[in-house]
PDB file of C-alpha atoms in Angstrom:
ATOM      1  CA  PRO A 190       9.438  40.435  -6.909  1.00 46.00           C
ATOM      2  CA  PRO A 191       5.270  40.015  -6.896  1.00 44.00           C
ATOM      3  CA  PRO A 192       3.706  39.982  -3.173  1.00 50.00           C
ATOM      4  CA  PRO A 193       2.901  36.947  -1.573  1.00 47.00           C
ATOM      5  CA  PRO A 194      -0.725  35.532  -2.465  1.00 41.00           C
ATOM      6  CA  PRO A 195      -3.340  36.439   0.179  1.00 45.00           C
ATOM      7  CA  PRO A 196      -3.772  33.577   2.958  1.00 43.00           C
ATOM      8  CA  PRO A 197      -6.877  31.396   2.277  1.00 40.00           C
ATOM      9  CA  PRO A 198     -10.086  31.840   3.805  1.00 44.00           C
ATOM     10  CA  PRO A 199     -10.350  29.704   7.083  1.00 41.00           C
ATOM     11  CA  PHE A 200     -11.822  26.605   7.402  1.00 41.00           C
ATOM     12  CA  GLN A 201     -15.464  27.240   8.453  1.00 45.00           C
ATOM     13  CA  ALA A 202     -16.951  23.744   9.605  1.00 45.00           C
ATOM     14  CA  GLU A 203     -15.637  22.931  12.990  1.00 50.00           C
ATOM     15  CA  ASP A 204     -12.358  25.179  13.371  1.00 53.00           C
ATOM     16  CA  GLY A 205     -10.858  21.724  13.325  1.00 54.00           C
ATOM     17  CA  ILE A 206      -7.327  20.294  11.932  1.00 53.00           C
ATOM     18  CA  ARG A 207      -8.113  21.309   8.401  1.00 51.00           C
ATOM     19  CA  ASP A 208      -7.826  25.065   9.215  1.00 56.00           C
ATOM     20  CA  LEU A 209      -4.128  23.965  10.075  1.00 52.00           C
ATOM     21  CA  VAL A 210      -3.358  22.199   7.227  1.00 47.00           C
ATOM     22  CA  LEU A 211      -4.901  24.972   4.741  1.00 44.00           C
ATOM     23  CA  SER A 212      -2.887  27.400   6.564  1.00 45.00           C
ATOM     24  CA  LEU A 213       0.480  25.519   5.837  1.00 40.00           C
ATOM     25  CA  VAL A 214      -0.263  24.323   2.371  1.00 37.00           C
ATOM     26  CA  GLY A 215      -1.664  27.951   1.031  1.00 40.00           C
ATOM     27  CA  SER A 216      -3.138  26.569  -1.817  1.00 39.00           C
ATOM     28  CA  GLU A 217      -6.846  27.271  -3.496  1.00 40.00           C
ATOM     29  CA  MET A 218      -6.612  23.508  -4.279  1.00 39.00           C
ATOM     30  CA  CYS A 219      -6.565  22.445  -0.849  1.00 44.00           C
ATOM     31  CA  ILE A 220     -10.037  21.436   0.502  1.00 54.00           C
ATOM     32  CA  ARG A 221     -11.476  23.279   2.986  1.00 61.00           C
ATOM     33  CA  ASP A 222     -14.940  22.065   3.676  1.00 82.00           C
ATOM     34  CA  ARG A 223     -14.969  18.449   3.445  1.00 86.00           C
ATOM     35  CA  LEU A 224     -14.580  15.999   5.905  1.00 90.00           C
ATOM     36  CA  TRP A 225     -13.581  11.760   4.893  1.00 90.00           C
ATOM     37  CA  LEU A 226     -12.946   8.984   7.191  1.00 93.00           C
ATOM     38  CA  ASP A 227      -9.839   8.108   5.953  1.00 89.00           C
ATOM     39  CA  GLY A 228      -8.073  11.391   7.053  1.00 88.00           C
ATOM     40  CA  VAL A 229      -8.189  10.590  10.271  1.00 92.00           C
ATOM     41  CA  TYR A 230      -6.084   7.954  10.497  1.00 93.00           C
ATOM     42  CA  MET A 231      -4.030   9.670   8.144  1.00 91.00           C
ATOM     43  CA  GLY A 232      -3.426  12.612  10.515  1.00 91.00           C
ATOM     44  CA  MET A 233      -4.575  12.263  13.923  1.00 94.00           C
ATOM     45  CA  PRO A 234      -2.392   9.581  15.635  1.00 95.00           C
ATOM     46  CA  PHE A 235       0.799  11.327  14.393  1.00 94.00           C
ATOM     47  CA  LEU A 236      -0.415  14.840  15.103  1.00 94.00           C
ATOM     48  CA  ALA A 237      -0.829  13.442  19.113  1.00 95.00           C
ATOM     49  CA  ALA A 238       2.345  11.649  18.818  1.00 95.00           C
ATOM     50  CA  ILE A 239       3.961  15.098  17.932  1.00 94.00           C
ATOM     51  CA  GLY A 240       1.986  16.641  20.915  1.00 95.00           C
ATOM     52  CA  VAL A 241       3.499  14.155  23.387  1.00 95.00           C
ATOM     53  CA  MET A 242       6.894  14.544  21.971  1.00 95.00           C
ATOM     54  CA  GLU A 243       6.550  18.510  22.295  1.00 95.00           C
ATOM     55  CA  GLY A 244       5.223  18.356  25.630  1.00 95.00           C
ATOM     56  CA  ASP A 245       2.119  20.066  23.373  1.00 95.00           C
ATOM     57  CA  ARG A 246      -1.299  19.287  24.917  1.00 94.00           C
ATOM     58  CA  GLU A 247      -3.298  21.274  22.789  1.00 94.00           C
ATOM     59  CA  LYS A 248      -1.796  19.197  19.535  1.00 94.00           C
ATOM     60  CA  GLN A 249      -3.230  16.316  21.876  1.00 95.00           C
ATOM     61  CA  GLU A 250      -6.653  17.913  22.178  1.00 95.00           C
ATOM     62  CA  GLU A 251      -6.536  18.884  18.529  1.00 94.00           C
ATOM     63  CA  ALA A 252      -6.395  14.806  17.384  1.00 94.00           C
ATOM     64  CA  VAL A 253      -9.246  13.867  19.955  1.00 95.00           C
ATOM     65  CA  LYS A 254     -11.114  16.489  18.776  1.00 94.00           C
ATOM     66  CA  GLU A 255     -11.143  15.797  15.191  1.00 93.00           C
ATOM     67  CA  TYR A 256     -12.720  12.153  16.746  1.00 95.00           C
ATOM     68  CA  SER A 257     -15.635  14.061  17.944  1.00 94.00           C
ATOM     69  CA  ILE A 258     -16.237  15.910  14.504  1.00 93.00           C
ATOM     70  CA  THR A 259     -16.101  12.918  12.594  1.00 95.00           C
ATOM     71  CA  ARG A 260     -18.224  11.427  14.861  1.00 95.00           C
ATOM     72  CA  ALA A 261     -20.921  14.183  15.109  1.00 95.00           C
ATOM     73  CA  HIS A 262     -21.177  14.563  11.154  1.00 95.00           C
ATOM     74  CA  LEU A 263     -20.566  10.947   9.802  1.00 96.00           C
ATOM     75  CA  ARG A 264     -22.403   8.472  12.197  1.00 97.00           C
ATOM     76  CA  ASP A 265     -25.588   7.074  11.573  1.00 97.00           C
ATOM     77  CA  ALA A 266     -27.534   7.336  15.019  1.00 96.00           C
ATOM     78  CA  GLU A 267     -29.480   3.984  13.762  1.00 97.00           C
ATOM     79  CA  THR A 268     -26.878   1.868  12.698  1.00 97.00           C
ATOM     80  CA  GLY A 269     -24.054   3.249  14.283  1.00 98.00           C
ATOM     81  CA  LEU A 270     -22.194   3.106  11.108  1.00 98.00           C
ATOM     82  CA  TYR A 271     -20.207   6.065   9.590  1.00 98.00           C
ATOM     83  CA  TYR A 272     -20.993   7.371   6.155  1.00 97.00           C
ATOM     84  CA  HIS A 273     -17.740   7.757   4.030  1.00 96.00           C
ATOM     85  CA  ALA A 274     -17.538  11.681   4.035  1.00 95.00           C
ATOM     86  CA  TRP A 275     -19.352  15.068   4.740  1.00 94.00           C
ATOM     87  CA  ASP A 276     -19.356  18.525   2.740  1.00 93.00           C
ATOM     88  CA  GLU A 277     -20.335  21.013   4.697  1.00 92.00           C
ATOM     89  CA  ALA A 278     -21.122  23.262   1.639  1.00 91.00           C
ATOM     90  CA  LYS A 279     -23.696  20.275   0.489  1.00 93.00           C
ATOM     91  CA  VAL A 280     -22.364  21.119  -3.312  1.00 92.00           C
ATOM     92  CA  GLN A 281     -20.628  17.878  -4.200  1.00 92.00           C
ATOM     93  CA  GLU A 282     -22.148  15.505  -6.264  1.00 93.00           C
ATOM     94  CA  TRP A 283     -22.266  12.673  -3.638  1.00 95.00           C
ATOM     95  CA  ALA A 284     -23.304  15.140  -1.127  1.00 95.00           C
ATOM     96  CA  ASP A 285     -27.425  15.309   0.460  1.00 95.00           C
ATOM     97  CA  PRO A 286     -28.301  18.400  -0.123  1.00 95.00           C
ATOM     98  CA  GLU A 287     -30.002  18.761   3.326  1.00 95.00           C
ATOM     99  CA  ASN A 288     -27.074  17.325   5.316  1.00 94.00           C
ATOM    100  CA  GLY A 289     -23.860  16.803   3.300  1.00 95.00           C
ATOM    101  CA  ARG A 290     -23.130  13.443   3.564  1.00 96.00           C
ATOM    102  CA  SER A 291     -22.286  10.775   1.439  1.00 96.00           C
ATOM    103  CA  PRO A 292     -24.989   7.928   1.010  1.00 97.00           C
ATOM    104  CA  HIS A 293     -23.267   4.637   2.143  1.00 97.00           C
ATOM    105  CA  PHE A 294     -21.053   3.115   4.716  1.00 98.00           C
ATOM    106  CA  TRP A 295     -18.442   2.314   3.000  1.00 98.00           C
ATOM    107  CA  GLY A 296     -16.243  -0.397   4.963  1.00 98.00           C
ATOM    108  CA  ARG A 297     -12.634   0.646   4.359  1.00 98.00           C
ATOM    109  CA  GLY A 298     -13.270   4.141   5.191  1.00 97.00           C
ATOM    110  CA  LEU A 299     -14.926   3.064   8.630  1.00 98.00           C
ATOM    111  CA  GLY A 300     -11.849   0.477   8.808  1.00 98.00           C
ATOM    112  CA  TRP A 301      -9.704   3.391   8.964  1.00 97.00           C
ATOM    113  CA  TYR A 302     -11.143   5.135  11.301  1.00 97.00           C
ATOM    114  CA  ALA A 303     -11.565   2.055  13.449  1.00 98.00           C
ATOM    115  CA  MET A 304      -7.752   1.709  13.108  1.00 98.00           C
ATOM    116  CA  ALA A 305      -7.232   5.320  14.135  1.00 97.00           C
ATOM    117  CA  LEU A 306      -8.818   5.147  17.259  1.00 98.00           C
ATOM    118  CA  VAL A 307      -6.864   2.072  18.806  1.00 98.00           C
ATOM    119  CA  ASP A 308      -3.655   3.475  17.744  1.00 98.00           C
ATOM    120  CA  ILE A 309      -3.870   7.252  18.696  1.00 98.00           C
ATOM    121  CA  LEU A 310      -4.271   5.637  22.642  1.00 98.00           C
ATOM    122  CA  ASP A 311      -0.793   3.814  22.139  1.00 97.00           C
ATOM    123  CA  VAL A 312       0.437   7.829  22.332  1.00 96.00           C
ATOM    124  CA  ILE A 313      -1.765   9.522  24.424  1.00 97.00           C
ATOM    125  CA  PRO A 314      -0.442   9.104  27.881  1.00 96.00           C
ATOM    126  CA  VAL A 315      -2.602   6.708  30.350  1.00 96.00           C
ATOM    127  CA  GLU A 316      -2.947   9.403  32.881  1.00 96.00           C
ATOM    128  CA  GLU A 317      -4.656  11.666  30.360  1.00 96.00           C
ATOM    129  CA  THR A 318      -8.156  10.091  31.303  1.00 96.00           C
ATOM    130  CA  GLU A 319      -9.849  13.517  30.236  1.00 96.00           C
ATOM    131  CA  LEU A 320      -8.039  12.992  26.705  1.00 97.00           C
ATOM    132  CA  ARG A 321      -8.853   8.940  26.307  1.00 97.00           C
ATOM    133  CA  GLU A 322     -12.238   8.689  27.950  1.00 97.00           C
ATOM    134  CA  PRO A 323     -14.315   9.824  24.656  1.00 96.00           C
ATOM    135  CA  LEU A 324     -12.151   7.758  22.460  1.00 97.00           C
ATOM    136  CA  LEU A 325     -12.357   4.939  24.571  1.00 97.00           C
ATOM    137  CA  ALA A 326     -16.508   5.432  24.686  1.00 97.00           C
ATOM    138  CA  ILE A 327     -16.407   5.262  21.024  1.00 97.00           C
ATOM    139  CA  ILE A 328     -14.416   2.557  20.804  1.00 98.00           C
ATOM    140  CA  THR A 329     -17.074   0.233  22.971  1.00 97.00           C
ATOM    141  CA  GLU A 330     -19.745   2.009  20.668  1.00 97.00           C
ATOM    142  CA  LEU A 331     -18.274   1.241  17.239  1.00 98.00           C
ATOM    143  CA  ALA A 332     -17.525  -2.175  17.921  1.00 98.00           C
ATOM    144  CA  GLU A 333     -21.120  -2.792  18.823  1.00 98.00           C
ATOM    145  CA  SER A 334     -22.147  -1.812  15.550  1.00 98.00           C
ATOM    146  CA  LEU A 335     -19.530  -3.319  13.335  1.00 98.00           C
ATOM    147  CA  VAL A 336     -20.640  -6.731  14.966  1.00 98.00           C
ATOM    148  CA  ASN A 337     -24.313  -6.144  14.362  1.00 98.00           C
ATOM    149  CA  VAL A 338     -23.594  -5.731  10.504  1.00 98.00           C
ATOM    150  CA  GLN A 339     -20.773  -8.521  10.368  1.00 98.00           C
ATOM    151  CA  ASP A 340     -21.261 -11.185   7.913  1.00 98.00           C
ATOM    152  CA  ASP A 341     -21.587 -15.039   8.911  1.00 97.00           C
ATOM    153  CA  THR A 342     -18.668 -15.521   7.295  1.00 98.00           C
ATOM    154  CA  GLY A 343     -16.925 -13.175  10.040  1.00 98.00           C
ATOM    155  CA  ALA A 344     -16.022 -10.886   6.876  1.00 98.00           C
ATOM    156  CA  TRP A 345     -17.521  -7.614   6.267  1.00 98.00           C
ATOM    157  CA  PHE A 346     -19.196  -6.086   2.775  1.00 98.00           C
ATOM    158  CA  GLN A 347     -17.863  -3.488   0.582  1.00 98.00           C
ATOM    159  CA  VAL A 348     -21.086  -1.295   1.209  1.00 98.00           C
ATOM    160  CA  MET A 349     -21.804  -2.384   4.923  1.00 97.00           C
ATOM    161  CA  ASP A 350     -25.135  -2.083   5.517  1.00 92.00           C
ATOM    162  CA  MET A 351     -26.350  -4.027   2.137  1.00 96.00           C
ATOM    163  CA  PRO A 352     -25.612  -7.620   1.953  1.00 95.00           C
ATOM    164  CA  ASP A 353     -28.079  -8.621  -0.231  1.00 96.00           C
ATOM    165  CA  GLU A 354     -27.759  -5.727  -2.899  1.00 97.00           C
ATOM    166  CA  PRO A 355     -26.954  -7.551  -6.023  1.00 97.00           C
ATOM    167  CA  GLY A 356     -23.045  -7.412  -6.832  1.00 96.00           C
ATOM    168  CA  ASN A 357     -22.134  -6.569  -3.052  1.00 98.00           C
ATOM    169  CA  TYR A 358     -19.109  -8.262  -2.267  1.00 98.00           C
ATOM    170  CA  LEU A 359     -17.228  -9.331   1.034  1.00 98.00           C
ATOM    171  CA  GLU A 360     -14.143  -7.262   0.948  1.00 98.00           C
ATOM    172  CA  ALA A 361     -10.727  -7.767   2.631  1.00 98.00           C
ATOM    173  CA  SER A 362      -9.050  -4.281   3.503  1.00 98.00           C
ATOM    174  CA  GLY A 363     -11.969  -3.301   5.385  1.00 98.00           C
ATOM    175  CA  SER A 364     -12.670  -6.823   7.122  1.00 98.00           C
ATOM    176  CA  ALA A 365      -8.647  -6.506   7.964  1.00 98.00           C
ATOM    177  CA  MET A 366      -8.870  -3.566   9.445  1.00 98.00           C
ATOM    178  CA  PHE A 367     -12.089  -4.516  11.720  1.00 98.00           C
ATOM    179  CA  THR A 368     -10.303  -7.837  12.470  1.00 98.00           C
ATOM    180  CA  TYR A 369      -7.407  -5.640  13.788  1.00 98.00           C
ATOM    181  CA  PHE A 370      -9.611  -3.045  15.551  1.00 98.00           C
ATOM    182  CA  LEU A 371     -11.630  -5.784  17.597  1.00 98.00           C
ATOM    183  CA  ALA A 372      -8.361  -7.735  18.476  1.00 98.00           C
ATOM    184  CA  LYS A 373      -6.360  -4.745  19.460  1.00 98.00           C
ATOM    185  CA  ALA A 374      -9.148  -3.091  21.397  1.00 98.00           C
ATOM    186  CA  ILE A 375      -9.530  -6.691  23.401  1.00 98.00           C
ATOM    187  CA  ASN A 376      -5.582  -7.051  23.815  1.00 98.00           C
ATOM    188  CA  LYS A 377      -5.331  -3.731  25.563  1.00 98.00           C
ATOM    189  CA  GLY A 378      -8.319  -3.834  27.439  1.00 98.00           C
ATOM    190  CA  TYR A 379     -10.368  -1.080  25.905  1.00 98.00           C
ATOM    191  CA  LEU A 380     -13.065  -4.074  24.844  1.00 98.00           C
ATOM    192  CA  PRO A 381     -14.151  -6.821  26.996  1.00 98.00           C
ATOM    193  CA  ASP A 382     -13.688 -10.790  26.288  1.00 96.00           C
ATOM    194  CA  ALA A 383     -17.364 -10.827  25.165  1.00 97.00           C
ATOM    195  CA  TYR A 384     -15.704  -9.757  21.617  1.00 98.00           C
ATOM    196  CA  ARG A 385     -13.650 -12.632  21.519  1.00 98.00           C
ATOM    197  CA  GLY A 386     -15.935 -14.699  19.526  1.00 98.00           C
ATOM    198  CA  ALA A 387     -16.739 -11.957  16.892  1.00 98.00           C
ATOM    199  CA  THR A 388     -12.853 -11.297  16.810  1.00 98.00           C
ATOM    200  CA  GLU A 389     -12.296 -14.939  16.244  1.00 98.00           C
ATOM    201  CA  ARG A 390     -15.112 -14.974  13.407  1.00 98.00           C
ATOM    202  CA  ALA A 391     -13.183 -11.977  11.963  1.00 98.00           C
ATOM    203  CA  TYR A 392      -9.599 -13.435  11.838  1.00 98.00           C
ATOM    204  CA  ARG A 393     -11.359 -16.643  10.274  1.00 98.00           C
ATOM    205  CA  GLY A 394     -13.405 -14.949   7.798  1.00 98.00           C
ATOM    206  CA  LEU A 395      -9.876 -13.252   6.591  1.00 98.00           C
ATOM    207  CA  VAL A 396      -8.228 -16.133   6.376  1.00 98.00           C
ATOM    208  CA  ASP A 397     -11.021 -18.205   4.612  1.00 98.00           C
ATOM    209  CA  GLU A 398     -12.230 -15.564   2.575  1.00 98.00           C
ATOM    210  CA  PHE A 399      -9.476 -13.942   1.428  1.00 98.00           C
ATOM    211  CA  VAL A 400      -6.197 -15.716   1.971  1.00 97.00           C
ATOM    212  CA  SER A 401      -5.391 -18.097  -1.321  1.00 97.00           C
ATOM    213  CA  ILE A 402      -2.372 -20.006  -2.065  1.00 96.00           C
ATOM    214  CA  ASP A 403      -1.223 -20.474  -5.991  1.00 95.00           C
ATOM    215  CA  ALA A 404       0.320 -23.836  -7.623  1.00 96.00           C
ATOM    216  CA  GLU A 405       4.136 -22.042  -6.606  1.00 95.00           C
ATOM    217  CA  GLY A 406       2.833 -22.408  -2.982  1.00 95.00           C
ATOM    218  CA  ALA A 407       2.780 -18.193  -2.704  1.00 95.00           C
ATOM    219  CA  TYR A 408       0.473 -16.681  -0.553  1.00 96.00           C
ATOM    220  CA  HIS A 409      -2.600 -13.989  -2.044  1.00 97.00           C
ATOM    221  CA  LEU A 410      -4.545 -11.572  -0.293  1.00 98.00           C
ATOM    222  CA  THR A 411      -7.787 -11.565  -2.744  1.00 98.00           C
ATOM    223  CA  ASN A 412     -10.937  -9.216  -3.054  1.00 98.00           C
ATOM    224  CA  ILE A 413      -9.239  -5.906  -2.248  1.00 98.00           C
ATOM    225  CA  CYS A 414     -10.730  -2.802  -3.572  1.00 98.00           C
ATOM    226  CA  ALA A 415      -8.150  -0.597  -4.894  1.00 97.00           C
ATOM    227  CA  THR A 416      -9.324   2.690  -4.325  1.00 93.00           C
ATOM    228  CA  ALA A 417     -13.061   4.237  -3.628  1.00 94.00           C
ATOM    229  CA  GLY A 418     -12.360   8.187  -3.207  1.00 90.00           C
ATOM    230  CA  LEU A 419     -15.025  10.597  -3.130  1.00 89.00           C
ATOM    231  CA  GLY A 420     -12.914  13.235  -5.343  1.00 79.00           C
ATOM    232  CA  TYR A 421     -13.988  15.195  -8.283  1.00 77.00           C
ATOM    233  CA  GLY A 422     -16.488  12.982 -10.748  1.00 81.00           C
ATOM    234  CA  ARG A 423     -17.168  10.505  -8.178  1.00 91.00           C
ATOM    235  CA  ASP A 424     -20.923  10.115  -6.803  1.00 94.00           C
ATOM    236  CA  GLY A 425     -20.809   7.971  -4.022  1.00 95.00           C
ATOM    237  CA  SER A 426     -23.518   5.840  -5.319  1.00 96.00           C
ATOM    238  CA  PHE A 427     -23.572   1.959  -4.557  1.00 97.00           C
ATOM    239  CA  ARG A 428     -22.861   1.414  -8.548  1.00 97.00           C
ATOM    240  CA  TYR A 429     -19.975   3.744  -7.538  1.00 97.00           C
ATOM    241  CA  TYR A 430     -18.536   1.459  -5.052  1.00 97.00           C
ATOM    242  CA  MET A 431     -19.143  -1.557  -7.098  1.00 97.00           C
ATOM    243  CA  SER A 432     -17.553  -0.237 -10.308  1.00 96.00           C
ATOM    244  CA  GLU A 433     -14.085   0.402  -8.626  1.00 96.00           C
ATOM    245  CA  LYS A 434     -11.360  -2.314  -9.549  1.00 97.00           C
ATOM    246  CA  VAL A 435     -11.432  -5.166  -7.238  1.00 98.00           C
ATOM    247  CA  VAL A 436      -7.351  -6.150  -6.835  1.00 98.00           C
ATOM    248  CA  ASN A 437      -5.357  -8.749  -5.068  1.00 97.00           C
ATOM    249  CA  ASN A 438      -2.233  -7.965  -2.914  1.00 97.00           C
ATOM    250  CA  ASP A 439      -2.797  -4.389  -2.762  1.00 97.00           C
ATOM    251  CA  PRO A 440      -0.818  -2.639   0.339  1.00 97.00           C
ATOM    252  CA  LYS A 441      -4.269  -0.811   1.681  1.00 97.00           C
ATOM    253  CA  GLY A 442      -4.901  -4.644   2.114  1.00 98.00           C
ATOM    254  CA  LEU A 443      -2.118  -6.626   3.173  1.00 98.00           C
ATOM    255  CA  ALA A 444      -0.770  -4.336   5.141  1.00 98.00           C
ATOM    256  CA  PRO A 445      -4.144  -4.345   7.495  1.00 98.00           C
ATOM    257  CA  ALA A 446      -4.065  -8.155   7.359  1.00 98.00           C
ATOM    258  CA  ILE A 447      -0.570  -8.235   8.713  1.00 98.00           C
ATOM    259  CA  MET A 448      -1.307  -6.043  11.726  1.00 98.00           C
ATOM    260  CA  ALA A 449      -4.711  -7.846  12.171  1.00 98.00           C
ATOM    261  CA  MET A 450      -2.849 -11.223  12.520  1.00 97.00           C
ATOM    262  CA  LEU A 451      -0.408 -10.241  14.999  1.00 98.00           C
ATOM    263  CA  GLN A 452      -3.050  -8.987  17.311  1.00 98.00           C
ATOM    264  CA  VAL A 453      -5.309 -11.985  17.028  1.00 98.00           C
ATOM    265  CA  SER A 454      -1.893 -14.026  17.667  1.00 97.00           C
ATOM    266  CA  GLU A 455      -1.717 -11.687  20.792  1.00 97.00           C
ATOM    267  CA  LEU A 456      -4.913 -12.384  21.435  1.00 97.00           C
ATOM    268  CA  MET A 457      -4.686 -16.403  21.197  1.00 94.00           C
ATOM    269  CA  ASP A 458      -1.534 -16.664  22.811  1.00 89.00           C
TER     270      ASP A 458
END
């Protein structure tokens, strides 16, 4: 039989979780040198939970480290918002040739990260103060930045910092995710009650702007960006984010909306 393929080259960016993923997948198709906001939600709360189940603190530490890596590479110091993605090699079509970042703040991308912040704290034990402290600091910091760009309706725009740009629109999934983040953070004591007003406006915006009832009495969630990844052939421009299909009742909007409403219900109880 032919010899097994050689192991893939190690991930260079921060010696982070992608190095582990690459070693497990072992494929040249695996992306070694890019970071997306979305991926933090998909992996880190799960990794931390496995670490707790196995009594493996190193897994918990690695999960927390990814939030700090993400903050270091994607957070904009001026606005406090996070860019959608980072390419260490600075070769992607969307990557800035100087810093490797994509050019815009995409609502749902940051929404995934925000939800991941409050969800990972459900599994990291409260006595692990050293692990929890940086996450709590990021929650406080991010909440302020989100409220700063919240629309008067209570919702958030698809491209978050360009509300007046022609074509930009209030988007449901990101708005739902931020509502969930704020409400859960208050419920858990991570944010003070001073954020209650912004959270209630967010909930009101979620209902007023995006929930519709058809002639048969069925409820629908509207204005959901179907997808806006930064894979091959996607340049990350404002026009790109505006060109992605807008749909109703997509699970990426429905699930966060249900989660948000449960948290808001608890908050108002």
